[in-house]
Coordinates of C-alpha atoms (C1' of nucleotides) in Angstrom, one line a residue:
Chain M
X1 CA 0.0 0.0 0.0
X2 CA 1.1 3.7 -0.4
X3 CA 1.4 4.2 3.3
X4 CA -0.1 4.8 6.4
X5 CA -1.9 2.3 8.7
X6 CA -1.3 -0.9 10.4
X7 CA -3.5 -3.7 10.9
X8 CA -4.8 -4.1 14.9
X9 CA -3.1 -7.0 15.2
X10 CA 0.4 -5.4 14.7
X11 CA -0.8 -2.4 16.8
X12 CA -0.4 -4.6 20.2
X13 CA 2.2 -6.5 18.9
X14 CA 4.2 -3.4 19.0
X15 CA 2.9 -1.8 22.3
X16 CA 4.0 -5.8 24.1
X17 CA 7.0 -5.6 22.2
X18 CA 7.8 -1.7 23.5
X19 CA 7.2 -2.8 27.2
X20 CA 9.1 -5.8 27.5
X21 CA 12.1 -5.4 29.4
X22 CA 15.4 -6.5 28.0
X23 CA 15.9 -10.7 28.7
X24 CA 19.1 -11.8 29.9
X25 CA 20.4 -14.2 26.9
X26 CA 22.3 -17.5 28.1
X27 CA 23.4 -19.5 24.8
X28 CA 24.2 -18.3 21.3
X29 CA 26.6 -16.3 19.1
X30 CA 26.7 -12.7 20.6
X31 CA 24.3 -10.0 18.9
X32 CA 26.3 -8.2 16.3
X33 CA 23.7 -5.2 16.9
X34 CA 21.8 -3.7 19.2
X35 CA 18.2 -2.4 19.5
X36 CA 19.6 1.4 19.7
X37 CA 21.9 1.1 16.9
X38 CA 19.0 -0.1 14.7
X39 CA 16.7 2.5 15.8
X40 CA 19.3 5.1 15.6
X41 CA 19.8 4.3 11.8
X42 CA 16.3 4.1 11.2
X43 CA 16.0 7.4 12.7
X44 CA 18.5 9.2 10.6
X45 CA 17.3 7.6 7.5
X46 CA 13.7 8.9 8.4
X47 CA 15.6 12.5 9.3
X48 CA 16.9 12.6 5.9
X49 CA 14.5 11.1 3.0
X50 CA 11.2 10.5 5.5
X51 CA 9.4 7.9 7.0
X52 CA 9.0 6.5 3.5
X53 CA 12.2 5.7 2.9
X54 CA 12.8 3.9 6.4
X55 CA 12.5 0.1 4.6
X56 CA 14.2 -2.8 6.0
X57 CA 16.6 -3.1 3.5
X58 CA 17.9 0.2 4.1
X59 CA 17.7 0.1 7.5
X60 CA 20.4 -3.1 7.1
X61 CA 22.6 -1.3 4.1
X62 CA 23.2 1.4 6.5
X63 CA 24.1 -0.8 9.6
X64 CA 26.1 -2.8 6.9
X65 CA 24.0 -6.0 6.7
X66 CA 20.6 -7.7 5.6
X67 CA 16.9 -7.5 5.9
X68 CA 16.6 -10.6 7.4
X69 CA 19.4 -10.1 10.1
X70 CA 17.2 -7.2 11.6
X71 CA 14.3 -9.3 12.3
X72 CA 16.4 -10.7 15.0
X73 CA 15.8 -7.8 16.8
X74 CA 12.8 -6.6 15.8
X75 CA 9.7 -8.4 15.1
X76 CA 8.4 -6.6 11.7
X77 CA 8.2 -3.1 11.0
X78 CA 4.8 -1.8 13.2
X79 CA 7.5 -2.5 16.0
X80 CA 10.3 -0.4 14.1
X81 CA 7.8 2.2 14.0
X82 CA 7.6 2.3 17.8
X83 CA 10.3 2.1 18.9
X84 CA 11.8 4.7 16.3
X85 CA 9.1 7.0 18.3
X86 CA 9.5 6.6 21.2
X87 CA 13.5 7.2 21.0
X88 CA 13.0 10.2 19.1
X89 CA 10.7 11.5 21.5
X90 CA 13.7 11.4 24.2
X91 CA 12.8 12.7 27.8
X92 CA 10.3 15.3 28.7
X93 CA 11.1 18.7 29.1
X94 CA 10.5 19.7 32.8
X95 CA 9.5 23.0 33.6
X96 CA 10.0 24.3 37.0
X97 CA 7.4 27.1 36.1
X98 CA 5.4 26.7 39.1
X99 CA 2.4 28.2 37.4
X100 CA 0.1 26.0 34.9
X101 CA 0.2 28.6 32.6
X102 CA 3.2 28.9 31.8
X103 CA 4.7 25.5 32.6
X104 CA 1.5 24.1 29.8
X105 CA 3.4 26.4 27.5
X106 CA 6.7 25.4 28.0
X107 CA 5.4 21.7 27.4
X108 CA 3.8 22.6 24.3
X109 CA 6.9 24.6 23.3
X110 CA 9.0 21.4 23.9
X111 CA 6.6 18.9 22.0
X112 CA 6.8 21.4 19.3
X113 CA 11.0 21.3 19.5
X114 CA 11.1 17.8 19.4
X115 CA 8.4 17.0 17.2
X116 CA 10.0 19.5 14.7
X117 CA 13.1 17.7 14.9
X118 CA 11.9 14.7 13.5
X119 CA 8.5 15.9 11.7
X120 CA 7.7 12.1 11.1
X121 CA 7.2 11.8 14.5
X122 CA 3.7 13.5 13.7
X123 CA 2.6 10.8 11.4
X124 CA 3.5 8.1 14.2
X125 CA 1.8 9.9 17.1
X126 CA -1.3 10.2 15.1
X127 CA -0.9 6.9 13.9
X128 CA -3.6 4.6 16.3
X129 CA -1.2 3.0 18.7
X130 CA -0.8 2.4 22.3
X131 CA 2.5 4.8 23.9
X132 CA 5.5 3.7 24.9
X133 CA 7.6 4.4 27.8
X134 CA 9.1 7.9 26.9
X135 CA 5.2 9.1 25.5
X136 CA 3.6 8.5 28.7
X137 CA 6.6 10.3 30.2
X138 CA 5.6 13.4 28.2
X139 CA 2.3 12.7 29.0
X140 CA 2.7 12.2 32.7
X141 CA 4.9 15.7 32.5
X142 CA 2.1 17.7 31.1
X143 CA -0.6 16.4 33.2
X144 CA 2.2 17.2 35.9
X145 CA 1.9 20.8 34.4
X146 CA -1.3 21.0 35.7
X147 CA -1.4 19.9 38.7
X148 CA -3.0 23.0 40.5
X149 CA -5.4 23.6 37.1
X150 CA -9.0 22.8 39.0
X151 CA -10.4 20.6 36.2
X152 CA -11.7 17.2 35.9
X153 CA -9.0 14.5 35.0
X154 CA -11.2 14.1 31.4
X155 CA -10.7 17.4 31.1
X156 CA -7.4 17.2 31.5
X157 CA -6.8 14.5 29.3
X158 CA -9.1 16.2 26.6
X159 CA -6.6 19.4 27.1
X160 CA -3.6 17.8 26.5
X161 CA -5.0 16.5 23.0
X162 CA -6.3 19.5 22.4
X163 CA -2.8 20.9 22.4
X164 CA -1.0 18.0 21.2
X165 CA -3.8 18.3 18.1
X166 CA -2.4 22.0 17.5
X167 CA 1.3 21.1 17.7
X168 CA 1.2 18.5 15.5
X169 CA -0.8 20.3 13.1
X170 CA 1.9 23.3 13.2
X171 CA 4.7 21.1 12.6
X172 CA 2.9 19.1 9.9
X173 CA 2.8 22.6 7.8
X174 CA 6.1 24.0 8.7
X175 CA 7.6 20.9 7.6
X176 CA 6.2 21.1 4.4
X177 CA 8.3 24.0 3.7
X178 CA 10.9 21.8 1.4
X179 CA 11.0 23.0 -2.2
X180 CA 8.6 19.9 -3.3
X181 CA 6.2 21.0 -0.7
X182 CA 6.4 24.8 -2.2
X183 CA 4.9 23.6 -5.5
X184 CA 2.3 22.5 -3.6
X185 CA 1.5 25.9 -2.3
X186 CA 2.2 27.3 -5.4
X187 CA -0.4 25.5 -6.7
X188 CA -3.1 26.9 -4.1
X189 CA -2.5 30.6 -4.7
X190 CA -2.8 29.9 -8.4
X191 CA -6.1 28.0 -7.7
X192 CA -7.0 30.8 -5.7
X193 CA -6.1 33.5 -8.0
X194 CA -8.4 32.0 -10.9
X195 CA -11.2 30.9 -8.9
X196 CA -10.9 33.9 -6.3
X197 CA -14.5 34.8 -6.9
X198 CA -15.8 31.2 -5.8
X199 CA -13.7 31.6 -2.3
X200 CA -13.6 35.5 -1.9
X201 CA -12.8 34.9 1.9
X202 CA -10.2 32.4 1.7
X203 CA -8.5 34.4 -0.7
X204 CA -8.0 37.5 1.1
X205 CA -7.2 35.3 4.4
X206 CA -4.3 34.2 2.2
X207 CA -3.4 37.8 0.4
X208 CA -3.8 39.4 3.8
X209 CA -1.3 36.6 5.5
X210 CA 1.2 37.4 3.1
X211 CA 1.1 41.0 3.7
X212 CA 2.0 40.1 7.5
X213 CA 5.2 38.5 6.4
X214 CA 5.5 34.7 7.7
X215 CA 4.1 35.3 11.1
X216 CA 6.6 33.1 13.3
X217 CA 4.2 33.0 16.0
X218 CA 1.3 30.5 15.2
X219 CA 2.5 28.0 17.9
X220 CA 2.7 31.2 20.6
X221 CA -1.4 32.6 19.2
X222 CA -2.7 28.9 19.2
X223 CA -1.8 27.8 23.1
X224 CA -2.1 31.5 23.7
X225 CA -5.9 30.9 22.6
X226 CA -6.0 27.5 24.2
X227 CA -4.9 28.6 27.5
X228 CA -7.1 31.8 27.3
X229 CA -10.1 29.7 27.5
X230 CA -9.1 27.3 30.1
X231 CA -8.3 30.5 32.2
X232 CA -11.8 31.7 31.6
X233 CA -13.3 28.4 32.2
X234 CA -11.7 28.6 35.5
X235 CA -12.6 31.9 36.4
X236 CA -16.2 31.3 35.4
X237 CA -16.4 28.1 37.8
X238 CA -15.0 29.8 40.5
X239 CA -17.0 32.7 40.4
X240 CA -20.3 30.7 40.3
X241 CA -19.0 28.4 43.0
X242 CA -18.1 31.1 45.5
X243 CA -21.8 32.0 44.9
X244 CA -23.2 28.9 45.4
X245 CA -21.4 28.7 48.6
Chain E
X1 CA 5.8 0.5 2.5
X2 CA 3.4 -0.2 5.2
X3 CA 1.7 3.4 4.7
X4 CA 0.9 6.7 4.9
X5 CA 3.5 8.7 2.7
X6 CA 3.1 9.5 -1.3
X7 CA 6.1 11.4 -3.3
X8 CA 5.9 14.7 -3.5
X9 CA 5.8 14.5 -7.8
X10 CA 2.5 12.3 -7.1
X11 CA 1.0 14.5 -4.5
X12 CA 1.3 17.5 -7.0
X13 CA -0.3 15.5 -10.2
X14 CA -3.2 14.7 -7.6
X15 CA -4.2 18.5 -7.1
X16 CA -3.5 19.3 -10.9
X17 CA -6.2 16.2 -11.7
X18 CA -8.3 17.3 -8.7
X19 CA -8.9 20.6 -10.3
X20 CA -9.1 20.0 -13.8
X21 CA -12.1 19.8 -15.4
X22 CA -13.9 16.6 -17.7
X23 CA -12.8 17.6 -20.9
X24 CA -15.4 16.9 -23.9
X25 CA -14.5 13.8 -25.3
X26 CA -14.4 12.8 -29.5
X27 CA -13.4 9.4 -30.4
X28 CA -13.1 6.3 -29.1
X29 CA -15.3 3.5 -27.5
X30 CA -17.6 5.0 -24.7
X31 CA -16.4 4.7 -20.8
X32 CA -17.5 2.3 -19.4
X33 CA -16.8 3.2 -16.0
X34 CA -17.0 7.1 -14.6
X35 CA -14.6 8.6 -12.1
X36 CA -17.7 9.1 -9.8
X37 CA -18.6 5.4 -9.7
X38 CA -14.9 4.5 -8.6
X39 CA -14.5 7.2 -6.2
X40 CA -17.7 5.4 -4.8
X41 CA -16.5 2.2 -4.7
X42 CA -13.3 3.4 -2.8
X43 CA -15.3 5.2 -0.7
X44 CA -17.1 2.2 0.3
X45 CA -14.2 -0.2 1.0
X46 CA -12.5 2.5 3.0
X47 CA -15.7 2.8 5.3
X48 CA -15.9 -0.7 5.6
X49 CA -12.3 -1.8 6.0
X50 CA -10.0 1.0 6.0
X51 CA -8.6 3.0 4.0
X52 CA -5.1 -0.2 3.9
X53 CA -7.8 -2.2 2.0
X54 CA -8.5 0.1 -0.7
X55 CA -6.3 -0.8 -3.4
X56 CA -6.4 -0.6 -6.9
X57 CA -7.4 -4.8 -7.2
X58 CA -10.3 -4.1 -4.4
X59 CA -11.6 -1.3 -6.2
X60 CA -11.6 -3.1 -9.5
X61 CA -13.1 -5.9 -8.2
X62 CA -16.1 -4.2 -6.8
X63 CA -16.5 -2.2 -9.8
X64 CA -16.6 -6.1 -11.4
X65 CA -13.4 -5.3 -13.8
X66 CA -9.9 -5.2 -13.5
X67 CA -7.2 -3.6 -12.3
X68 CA -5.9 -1.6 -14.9
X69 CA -9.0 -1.0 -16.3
X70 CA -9.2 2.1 -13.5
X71 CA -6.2 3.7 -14.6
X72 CA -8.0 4.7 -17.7
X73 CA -9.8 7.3 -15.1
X74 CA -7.2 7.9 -12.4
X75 CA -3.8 8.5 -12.9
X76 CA -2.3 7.0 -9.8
X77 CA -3.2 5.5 -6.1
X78 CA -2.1 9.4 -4.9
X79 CA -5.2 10.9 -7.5
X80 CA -7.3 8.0 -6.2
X81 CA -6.9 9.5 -2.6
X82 CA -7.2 12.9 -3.7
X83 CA -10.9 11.8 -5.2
X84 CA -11.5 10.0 -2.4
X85 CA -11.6 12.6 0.0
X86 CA -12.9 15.7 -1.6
X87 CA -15.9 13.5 -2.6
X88 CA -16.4 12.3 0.9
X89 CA -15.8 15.8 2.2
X90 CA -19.4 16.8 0.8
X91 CA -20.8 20.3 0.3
X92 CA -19.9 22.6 3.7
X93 CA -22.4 22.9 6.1
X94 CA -23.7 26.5 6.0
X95 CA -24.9 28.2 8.9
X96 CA -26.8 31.1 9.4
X97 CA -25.9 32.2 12.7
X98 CA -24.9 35.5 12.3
X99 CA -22.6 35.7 15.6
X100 CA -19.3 34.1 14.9
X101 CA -19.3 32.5 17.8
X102 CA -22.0 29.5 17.3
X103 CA -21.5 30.1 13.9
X104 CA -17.5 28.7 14.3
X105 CA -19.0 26.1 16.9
X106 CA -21.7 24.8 13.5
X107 CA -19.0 24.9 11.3
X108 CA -16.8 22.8 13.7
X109 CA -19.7 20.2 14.5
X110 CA -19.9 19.8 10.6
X111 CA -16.8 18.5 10.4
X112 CA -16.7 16.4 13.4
X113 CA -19.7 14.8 11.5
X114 CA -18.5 14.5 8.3
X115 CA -14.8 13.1 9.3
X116 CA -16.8 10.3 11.5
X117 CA -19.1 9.5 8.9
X118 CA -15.5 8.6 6.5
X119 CA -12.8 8.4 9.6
X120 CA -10.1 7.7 6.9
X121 CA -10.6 11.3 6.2
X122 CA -8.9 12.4 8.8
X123 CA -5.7 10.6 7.5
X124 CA -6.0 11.5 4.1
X125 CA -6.5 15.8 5.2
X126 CA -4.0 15.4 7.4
X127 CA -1.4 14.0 4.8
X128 CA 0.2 16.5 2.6
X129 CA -1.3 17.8 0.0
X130 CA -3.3 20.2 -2.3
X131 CA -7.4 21.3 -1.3
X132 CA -9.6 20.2 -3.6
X133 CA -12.4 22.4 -4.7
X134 CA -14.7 21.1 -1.5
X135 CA -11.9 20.6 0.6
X136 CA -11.3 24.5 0.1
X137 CA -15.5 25.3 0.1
X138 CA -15.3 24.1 3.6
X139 CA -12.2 26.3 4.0
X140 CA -14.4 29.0 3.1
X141 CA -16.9 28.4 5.6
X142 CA -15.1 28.5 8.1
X143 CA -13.8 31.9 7.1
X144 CA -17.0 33.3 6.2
X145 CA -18.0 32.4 9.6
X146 CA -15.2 35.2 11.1
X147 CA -16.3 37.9 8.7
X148 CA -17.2 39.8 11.9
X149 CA -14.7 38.9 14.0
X150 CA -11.8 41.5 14.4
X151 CA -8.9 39.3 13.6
X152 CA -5.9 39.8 10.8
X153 CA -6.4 37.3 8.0
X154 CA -3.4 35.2 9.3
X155 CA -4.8 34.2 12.5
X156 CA -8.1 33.4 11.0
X157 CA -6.2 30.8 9.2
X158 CA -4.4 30.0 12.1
X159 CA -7.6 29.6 14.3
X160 CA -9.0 27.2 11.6
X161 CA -6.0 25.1 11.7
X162 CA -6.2 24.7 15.4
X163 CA -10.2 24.0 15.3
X164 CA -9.2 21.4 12.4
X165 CA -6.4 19.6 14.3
X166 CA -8.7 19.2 17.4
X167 CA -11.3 18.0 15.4
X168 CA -9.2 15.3 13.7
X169 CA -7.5 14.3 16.9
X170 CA -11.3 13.6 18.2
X171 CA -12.3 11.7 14.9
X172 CA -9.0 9.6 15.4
X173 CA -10.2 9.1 18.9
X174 CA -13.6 7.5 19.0
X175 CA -12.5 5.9 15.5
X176 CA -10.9 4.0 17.8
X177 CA -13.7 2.4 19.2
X178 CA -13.6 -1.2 17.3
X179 CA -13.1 -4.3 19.2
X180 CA -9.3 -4.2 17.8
X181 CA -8.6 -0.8 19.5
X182 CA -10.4 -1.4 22.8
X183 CA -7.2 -3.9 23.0
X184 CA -5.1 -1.0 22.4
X185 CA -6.8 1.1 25.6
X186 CA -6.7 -2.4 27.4
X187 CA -2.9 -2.2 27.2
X188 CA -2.7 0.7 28.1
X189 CA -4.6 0.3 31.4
X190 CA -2.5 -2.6 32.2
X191 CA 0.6 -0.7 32.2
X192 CA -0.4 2.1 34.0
X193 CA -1.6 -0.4 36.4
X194 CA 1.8 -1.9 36.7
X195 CA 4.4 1.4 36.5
X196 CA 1.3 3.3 39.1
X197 CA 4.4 4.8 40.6
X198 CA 6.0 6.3 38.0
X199 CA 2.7 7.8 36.1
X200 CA 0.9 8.9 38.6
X201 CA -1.0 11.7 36.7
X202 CA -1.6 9.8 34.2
X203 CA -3.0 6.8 36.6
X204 CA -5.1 9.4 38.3
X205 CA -6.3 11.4 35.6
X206 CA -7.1 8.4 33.5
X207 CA -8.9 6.8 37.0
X208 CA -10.6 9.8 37.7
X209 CA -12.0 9.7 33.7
X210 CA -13.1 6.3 33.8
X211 CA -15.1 7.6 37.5
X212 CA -16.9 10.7 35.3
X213 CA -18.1 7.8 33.1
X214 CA -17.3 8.2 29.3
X215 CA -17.8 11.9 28.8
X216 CA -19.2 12.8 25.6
X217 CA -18.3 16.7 24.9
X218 CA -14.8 16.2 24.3
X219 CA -15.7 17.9 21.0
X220 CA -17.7 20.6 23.1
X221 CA -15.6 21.0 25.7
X222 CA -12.4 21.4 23.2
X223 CA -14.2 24.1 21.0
X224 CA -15.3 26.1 24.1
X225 CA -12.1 26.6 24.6
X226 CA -11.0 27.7 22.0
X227 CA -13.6 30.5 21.2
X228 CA -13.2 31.5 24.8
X229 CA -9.6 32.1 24.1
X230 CA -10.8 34.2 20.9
X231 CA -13.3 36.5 23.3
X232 CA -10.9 37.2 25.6
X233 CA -8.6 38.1 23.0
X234 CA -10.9 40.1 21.3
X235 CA -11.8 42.0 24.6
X236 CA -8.2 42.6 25.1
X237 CA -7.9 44.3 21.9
X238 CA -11.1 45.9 22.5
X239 CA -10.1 47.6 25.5
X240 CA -6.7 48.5 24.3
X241 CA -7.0 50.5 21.5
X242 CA -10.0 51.7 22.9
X243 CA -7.7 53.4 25.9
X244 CA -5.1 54.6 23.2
X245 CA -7.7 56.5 20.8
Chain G
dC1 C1' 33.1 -31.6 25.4
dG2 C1' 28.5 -32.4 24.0
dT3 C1' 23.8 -30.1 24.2
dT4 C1' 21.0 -26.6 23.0
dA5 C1' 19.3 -22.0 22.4
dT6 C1' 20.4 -18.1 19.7
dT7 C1' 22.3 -15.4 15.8
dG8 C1' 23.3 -14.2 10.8
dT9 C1' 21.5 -14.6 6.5
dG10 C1' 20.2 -16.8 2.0
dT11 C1' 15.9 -18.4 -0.4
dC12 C1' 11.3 -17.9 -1.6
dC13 C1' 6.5 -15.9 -1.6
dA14 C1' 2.4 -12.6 -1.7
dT15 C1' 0.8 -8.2 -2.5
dA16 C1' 1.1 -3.3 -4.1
dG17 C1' 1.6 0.1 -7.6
dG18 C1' 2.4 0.7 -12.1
dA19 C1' 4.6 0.7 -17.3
dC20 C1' 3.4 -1.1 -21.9
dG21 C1' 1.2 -3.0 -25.6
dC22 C1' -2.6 -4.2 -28.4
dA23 C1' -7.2 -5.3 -30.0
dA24 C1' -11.8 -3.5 -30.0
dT25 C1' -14.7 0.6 -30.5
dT26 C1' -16.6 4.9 -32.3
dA27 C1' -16.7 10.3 -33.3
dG28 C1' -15.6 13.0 -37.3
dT29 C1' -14.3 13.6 -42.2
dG30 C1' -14.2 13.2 -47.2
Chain U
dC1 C1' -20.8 5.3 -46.1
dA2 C1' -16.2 3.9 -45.6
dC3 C1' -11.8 5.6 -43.4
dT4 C1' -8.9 7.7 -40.0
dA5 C1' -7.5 8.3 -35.5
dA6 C1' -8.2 8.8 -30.8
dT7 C1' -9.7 6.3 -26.8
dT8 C1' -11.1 2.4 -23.9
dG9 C1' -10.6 -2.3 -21.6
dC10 C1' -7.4 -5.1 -20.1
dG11 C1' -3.7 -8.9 -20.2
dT12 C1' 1.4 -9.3 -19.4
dC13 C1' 5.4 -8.1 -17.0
dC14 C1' 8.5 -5.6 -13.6
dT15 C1' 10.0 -3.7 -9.1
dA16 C1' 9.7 -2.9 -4.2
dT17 C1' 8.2 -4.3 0.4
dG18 C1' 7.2 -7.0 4.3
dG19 C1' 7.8 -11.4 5.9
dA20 C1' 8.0 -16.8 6.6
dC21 C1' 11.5 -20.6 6.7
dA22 C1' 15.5 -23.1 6.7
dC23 C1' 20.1 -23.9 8.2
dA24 C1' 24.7 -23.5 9.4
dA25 C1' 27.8 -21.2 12.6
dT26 C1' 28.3 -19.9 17.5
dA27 C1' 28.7 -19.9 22.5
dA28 C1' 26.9 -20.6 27.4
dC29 C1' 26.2 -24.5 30.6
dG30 C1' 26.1 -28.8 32.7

DNA sequence: CGTTATTGTGTCCATAGGACGCAATTAGTG
DNA sequence: CACTAATTGCGTCCTATGGACACAATAACG
């Protein structure tokens, strides 16, 4: 297929596979790799060409071997995928802000970093699939974040997607800023200029975006926006608590 | 390639098909096929099996021909996709409300609706890629739904984009919902339950979810958000230049 | 030192997308 | 009313990918 999913089976497969802790070997010839050297590899190949390229054969041309001598290591490629993820995720950042506000925005700020270091980290994250270790870490550091955030713990969960969502989405645009990706939108303006009467309002969106320059700061007015309303929604509750009361 | 990507070449020569128009044809035997039908048929195996099980053979076969038979009406798997989805996006949903507010909130719900009706949407929007012409009429909606609101044309795009990414991450959420993926959530669960001590935000917040019963309003709850961010913004701006004039 | 699990890797297969070629078909044209 | 030429349906063939298997070489352990 041209890309994309995995079938449920693999899905778990993957998550078991993630989880289980190293087993101490007895017999046998000695591994000639390791996990992290295959991950690594697969990570720079996906760095360089995209997550398209990342193929078992060139995983093993590039760790100077075969195919078939990976699968030692790794069960089949929905198990690459994870555990290419979560080693590029790394550690969370921590942010000593003691403040939700701005310790939510550091978070988002580092998910953004890291995710735009290895922009096919989007496609993985989106991709259905239980987390591994260093996910939930990032998780568990954002739901740290908010620790003094009066909300439901649904509502926290729900927040953190919310903003994960927005990241993601940022990073999946500025990513497609290679030349290929410039055709495509190349190919939207001159859409939009010959059609510019069939989407009036898109069209000056876009003329008047230009005019701003490349405003920088989409992450910053997104979780600006984001943690505007969650503000509110606190102030709101408190106020009509302290009346009830 | 077990999915997702497409070449940037292909994912050009999709919008260029998307947007050109049936030209008149002279010669030749009569199709017996239409582009319409097969987008149909995709459609259908997509909403039935996923979008891995649409493939060229599958489509073919429920048309009752074969495989290369299609390619007499789509270029390529990438124009196939491209069909795909600005079929299944449908005609916008317009709403009346003159107040951008509920108006933004409609325009949202649409596409909450129409991404769960066709969840492989959300894969195929999110992918790179040109809008096709209902792709960018929803675009339009949603901007025509901030006519009145004070914002520069940037961050009405930008707004849009955020709306859109929460949107999708719901869709991919509750698409999630199949036997296969309750096994995903299942693992999940079962390592939280084990590593308690090292998650325990996550364990809490995900307990304390699963206490509130499944809370339907993610959608809701996400978009209030947002717009509250966008009213206080707007009063902010309000008040300021209104204290410099 | 033999037993036995484990490793590296070659061979073989199915499925995908897709290039090419060619016969059958039919809108215009003289 | 043929004749020309474009266009359709579709069989054949090729390449890449993930992956199952088989098997010999290797090394830990009793």
């Amino acid at each position: 297929m041209t890309e994309g999913e995995v079938d449920a089976a693999s899905r778990v497969a993957a998550a078991v596979f993630l989880w289980a802790q190293p087993s101490g070997r007895r017999p046998g010839p000695k591994p000639k790799y390791t996990l992290d050297g295959i991950a690594e590899a697969a990570i720079a190949i996906a760095d360089e060409s995209g997550l398209d390229e990342v193929t078992m054969q060139r995983v093993a041309e590039r760790l100077g071997t075969t195919k078939m001598a990976l699968y030692r290591y790794v069960p089949g490629r929905a198990e690459l995928d994870a555990v290419m993820l979560d080693t590029a995720l790394g550690a969370p950042v921590v942010a000593d802000e003691a403040h939700w506000r701005p310790a939510l925005m550091a978070w988002a700020t580092g998910v953004h970093d890291r995710a735009m270091t290895h922009p096919w980290i989007v496609e993985l994250v989106q991709r259905p699939h239980t987390p591994g270790p260093r996910e939930l870490a990032w998780f568990e550091a954002g739901l740290g974040a908010m620790v003094e955030l009066p909300l439901r713990g649904g509502e926290k969960l729900d927040l953190l997607t919310l903003l994960v969502g927005h990241v993601m989405s940022l990073v999946r645009q500025r990513d497609s800023s290679g030349a290929p990706e410039q055709q495509l939108a190349a190919n939207l303006a001159s859409i939009l200029a010959t059609r510019a009467e069939l989407y009036p309002w898109t069209a000056s969106a876009f003329a008047e975006a230009d005019d701003d320059g490349a405003r920088d700061d989409a992450l910053r007015f997104g979780v600006e926006r984001v943690l505007d309303g969650v503000a509110s929604l606190v102030a709101e509750r408190a106020a009509s608590s302290s009346s009830h009361s």
